[in-house]
Short mmCIF file of C-alpha atoms in Angstrom, two decimals:
data_model
loop_
_atom_site.label_atom_id
_atom_site.label_comp_id
_atom_site.label_asym_id
_atom_site.label_seq_id
_atom_site.Cartn_x
_atom_site.Cartn_y
_atom_site.Cartn_z
CA MET A 248 15.72 -5.84 27.77
CA THR A 249 14.27 -4.26 30.79
CA PRO A 250 13.19 -6.60 33.24
CA THR A 251 9.36 -7.07 34.50
CA PRO A 252 9.33 -5.81 37.87
CA GLU A 253 7.86 -8.47 40.37
CA THR A 254 5.29 -7.42 42.89
CA PRO A 255 7.37 -6.17 46.13
CA ARG A 256 6.03 -8.34 48.87
CA ARG A 257 5.40 -4.84 51.05
CA GLY A 258 4.51 -2.54 48.37
CA LEU A 259 1.99 0.08 49.00
CA THR A 260 -1.17 1.22 46.52
CA GLY A 261 0.35 4.49 44.94
CA ALA A 262 3.37 6.25 43.25
CA ILE A 263 6.43 7.80 44.62
CA VAL A 264 6.16 11.46 43.62
CA PRO A 265 9.16 12.26 42.00
CA ALA A 266 9.50 16.03 43.19
CA LEU A 267 12.62 15.63 45.41
CA ALA A 268 14.29 12.79 42.88
CA ALA A 269 14.01 15.61 40.30
CA ALA A 270 15.66 18.10 42.57
CA GLY A 271 18.87 15.68 43.54
CA LEU A 272 19.34 14.55 40.03
CA ALA A 273 19.02 18.16 38.91
CA GLY A 274 21.80 19.18 41.42
CA LEU A 275 24.05 16.54 40.06
CA LEU A 276 23.53 16.74 36.45
CA THR A 277 24.84 20.25 36.67
CA LEU A 278 28.04 18.56 37.45
CA SER A 279 28.08 16.63 34.47
CA ILE A 280 30.11 17.72 31.49
CA VAL A 281 28.33 17.73 27.83
CA TRP A 282 29.86 15.10 25.53
CA PRO A 283 30.70 15.87 21.63
CA LYS A 284 28.44 14.08 19.67
CA GLY A 285 30.67 10.90 18.62
CA GLU A 286 33.23 11.37 21.28
CA GLU A 287 34.76 7.94 21.67
CA ASN A 288 35.37 8.21 25.45
CA ALA A 289 31.80 9.69 26.42
CA PRO A 290 30.66 7.42 29.10
CA PRO A 291 27.16 6.09 28.60
CA ILE A 292 24.06 8.25 28.27
CA GLY A 293 22.74 9.17 31.64
CA CYS A 294 26.06 8.02 33.23
CA ILE A 295 27.53 11.22 35.34
CA THR A 296 31.32 10.42 35.87
CA GLN A 297 33.10 13.78 35.86
CA HIS A 298 33.19 15.91 38.96
CA VAL A 299 31.25 13.56 41.50
CA GLU A 300 34.07 12.60 43.91
CA ASP A 301 32.72 14.65 46.20
CA ILE A 302 29.76 12.89 46.32
CA GLY A 303 29.53 10.20 48.97
CA GLY A 304 31.22 10.14 52.15
CA PRO A 305 31.65 8.39 55.95
CA ILE A 306 28.41 6.42 56.75
CA SER A 307 27.70 4.65 60.23
CA LEU A 308 24.82 2.53 60.11
CA LEU A 309 23.35 -1.00 61.08
CA ASP A 310 23.45 -4.24 58.89
CA SER A 311 20.62 -6.90 58.72
CA ARG A 312 21.94 -8.63 61.78
CA GLY A 313 22.21 -5.49 63.65
CA HIS A 314 25.89 -4.79 63.25
CA GLY A 315 27.52 -1.50 63.07
CA VAL A 316 29.06 -1.10 59.48
CA THR A 317 31.24 1.81 57.95
CA GLU A 318 32.16 2.68 55.07
CA ALA A 319 35.68 1.47 55.71
CA ASP A 320 33.94 -1.85 56.11
CA LEU A 321 32.33 -2.15 52.83
CA ALA A 322 35.35 -0.83 51.27
CA ALA A 323 37.56 -3.40 52.55
CA ALA A 324 35.23 -6.03 50.37
CA GLY A 325 36.07 -4.08 46.99
CA PRO A 326 34.40 -1.69 44.81
CA ALA A 327 30.21 -1.49 45.22
CA ILE A 328 27.34 0.14 43.88
CA VAL A 329 24.98 1.47 46.39
CA TYR A 330 21.57 2.56 45.90
CA PHE A 331 18.75 4.51 48.64
CA GLY A 332 15.23 3.33 48.99
CA PHE A 333 13.19 1.67 51.31
CA THR A 334 11.28 -1.93 51.73
CA HIS A 335 7.58 -0.38 51.08
CA CYS A 336 8.77 1.33 47.90
CA PRO A 337 5.99 0.42 45.43
CA ASP A 338 8.15 0.53 42.32
CA ALA A 339 11.00 2.51 41.48
CA CYS A 340 13.20 0.49 44.29
CA PRO A 341 12.27 -2.86 43.07
CA THR A 342 12.71 -1.87 39.59
CA ALA A 343 15.79 -0.45 40.10
CA MET A 344 17.14 -3.50 42.05
CA TYR A 345 16.12 -5.71 39.16
CA ALA A 346 18.05 -3.94 36.74
CA LEU A 347 21.02 -3.93 38.71
CA ALA A 348 20.64 -7.80 39.41
CA GLN A 349 20.28 -8.16 35.56
CA ALA A 350 23.57 -5.90 35.02
CA LEU A 351 25.77 -7.54 37.66
CA GLN A 352 24.69 -11.41 35.96
CA SER A 353 25.12 -10.07 31.95
CA PRO A 354 28.08 -10.75 30.02
CA GLY A 355 31.24 -9.21 31.13
CA GLY A 356 29.10 -7.78 34.39
CA TYR A 357 31.67 -6.48 37.58
CA ASP A 358 31.97 -8.36 40.69
CA ILE A 359 30.69 -5.66 42.78
CA GLN A 360 29.17 -5.39 45.97
CA PRO A 361 25.45 -4.14 45.98
CA VAL A 362 24.34 -2.10 48.91
CA LEU A 363 20.73 -0.89 49.63
CA ILE A 364 20.46 1.81 51.95
CA SER A 365 17.04 2.60 53.74
CA ILE A 366 15.56 6.05 54.10
CA ASP A 367 12.81 4.95 55.92
CA PRO A 368 14.39 3.69 59.59
CA GLU A 369 11.25 3.92 61.19
CA ARG A 370 9.73 0.32 59.55
CA ASP A 371 12.88 -0.84 57.96
CA THR A 372 14.78 -2.25 60.90
CA PRO A 373 17.74 -4.56 60.66
CA ALA A 374 15.54 -7.78 60.18
CA VAL A 375 12.74 -6.13 57.92
CA MET A 376 16.00 -5.38 55.59
CA ASP A 377 16.86 -8.91 56.32
CA GLU A 378 14.00 -10.78 54.84
CA TYR A 379 13.73 -7.61 51.82
CA VAL A 380 17.48 -8.06 50.16
CA LYS A 381 15.96 -11.68 49.69
CA THR A 382 13.28 -10.78 47.51
CA GLY A 383 13.46 -13.26 44.22
CA GLY A 384 15.11 -11.06 41.43
CA PHE A 385 17.20 -8.77 43.59
CA PRO A 386 21.21 -8.72 43.49
CA PRO A 387 22.90 -11.97 44.64
CA GLY A 388 24.79 -11.06 47.90
CA LEU A 389 22.82 -7.61 48.37
CA ILE A 390 23.55 -5.90 51.57
CA GLY A 391 21.13 -4.25 53.30
CA LEU A 392 21.55 -1.07 55.30
CA THR A 393 19.70 0.81 57.83
CA GLY A 394 20.63 2.66 61.46
CA THR A 395 18.67 5.56 63.49
CA PRO A 396 17.42 8.44 61.83
CA GLU A 397 19.93 10.76 62.79
CA GLN A 398 22.49 7.55 61.00
CA VAL A 399 20.74 7.59 58.17
CA ARG A 400 20.17 11.18 57.60
CA ALA A 401 24.00 11.67 57.89
CA ALA A 402 24.55 9.17 55.24
CA ALA A 403 21.80 10.60 52.72
CA GLU A 404 23.59 13.98 53.05
CA ALA A 405 26.64 12.98 52.32
CA PHE A 406 25.23 11.55 49.38
CA ARG A 407 23.07 14.14 48.69
CA VAL A 408 20.03 12.12 48.80
CA GLN A 409 16.92 14.12 49.71
CA TYR A 410 14.07 12.04 51.25
CA SER A 411 10.60 13.17 52.87
CA LYS A 412 7.49 11.14 54.12
CA SER A 413 4.35 11.71 51.95
CA PRO A 414 1.17 10.69 53.62
CA LEU A 415 -1.19 8.03 52.24
CA GLU A 416 -5.15 7.63 52.83
CA GLY A 417 -5.72 5.42 55.71
CA GLY A 418 -3.21 7.07 58.00
CA ASP A 419 0.03 5.45 56.41
CA TYR A 420 2.92 6.91 54.41
CA THR A 421 5.07 6.58 51.61
CA MET A 422 8.64 8.06 50.88
CA ASN A 423 9.86 10.54 48.16
CA HIS A 424 13.29 9.96 47.41
CA THR A 425 16.27 10.87 45.01
CA SER A 426 16.90 7.33 42.78
CA LEU A 427 20.40 7.02 41.77
CA PHE A 428 22.91 4.28 41.47
CA TYR A 429 26.23 5.39 43.22
CA VAL A 430 29.27 3.36 41.59
CA MET A 431 32.14 3.47 44.26
CA ASP A 432 35.66 2.41 44.19
CA LYS A 433 37.83 0.52 46.31
CA ASN A 434 38.76 3.38 48.74
CA TRP A 435 35.25 4.50 48.81
CA ARG A 436 34.95 6.81 46.12
CA THR A 437 32.26 7.93 43.94
CA THR A 438 33.31 7.40 40.52
CA ALA A 439 29.65 7.43 38.17
CA VAL A 440 26.64 8.18 39.21
CA MET A 441 23.23 7.24 37.36
CA PRO A 442 19.64 7.96 37.79
CA SER A 443 17.64 4.53 38.07
CA GLN A 444 14.64 5.87 36.33
CA ASN A 445 14.36 4.09 33.05
CA ALA A 446 18.16 2.46 33.19
CA THR A 447 18.19 -0.78 31.56
CA PRO A 448 20.37 -3.40 32.61
CA GLN A 449 22.93 -3.04 29.79
CA GLY A 450 22.81 0.87 30.67
CA VAL A 451 23.69 0.06 34.58
CA ALA A 452 26.52 -2.39 33.52
CA ALA A 453 27.98 0.16 31.02
CA CYS A 454 27.75 2.74 33.92
CA ILE A 455 29.37 0.54 36.06
CA ALA A 456 32.24 -0.25 34.00
CA GLU A 457 32.51 3.02 32.93
CA GLY A 458 32.98 4.52 36.93
CA LEU A 459 35.28 1.78 37.59
CA ARG A 460 37.40 2.49 34.41
CA HIS A 461 38.03 5.98 36.10
CA SER A 462 39.11 4.32 39.55
#
């Protein structure tokens, strides 16, 4: 059952414009393989496991205490599932986190480290991320990472994440961004990618299992 999103503590009025997310997803979907109907080894619907090894790479960011974090630090803790978003996100990001939380807590759910990387470093300071990752209904132990604009850009480029500011009335802004889950094995190698839009907890759990099965 798809979780009912709670109201984000820093939500803004208006929805994310999906143009960049669609563009990023289209590029990733060209890497996927069309599996024969009924193929027993086919991944869950929407879960891409073929030709994803080149997605992802080194990162150098800051955790919620302002300490530096690299891919080696995360890999040392084992497999991870990564999502790029931002704390002022009105719906897509919190909905993705609720679905991920339920997936990890479902029967047979994997012990995998959830990671949220901000694409809005201007507002998402380490302190802001520290508070946001504790939102009720988010995955327990969720790690929030941010950094300088240059650090965030480098991480996003490694994962082929596109993002940009979109002005709002009153002088504020929201962020358009690619919205995907990335399953990373213990060697920080991407083993599965899945769109978060309309993803169910069951689908996310199945994609995690499929990705780690190939690790």
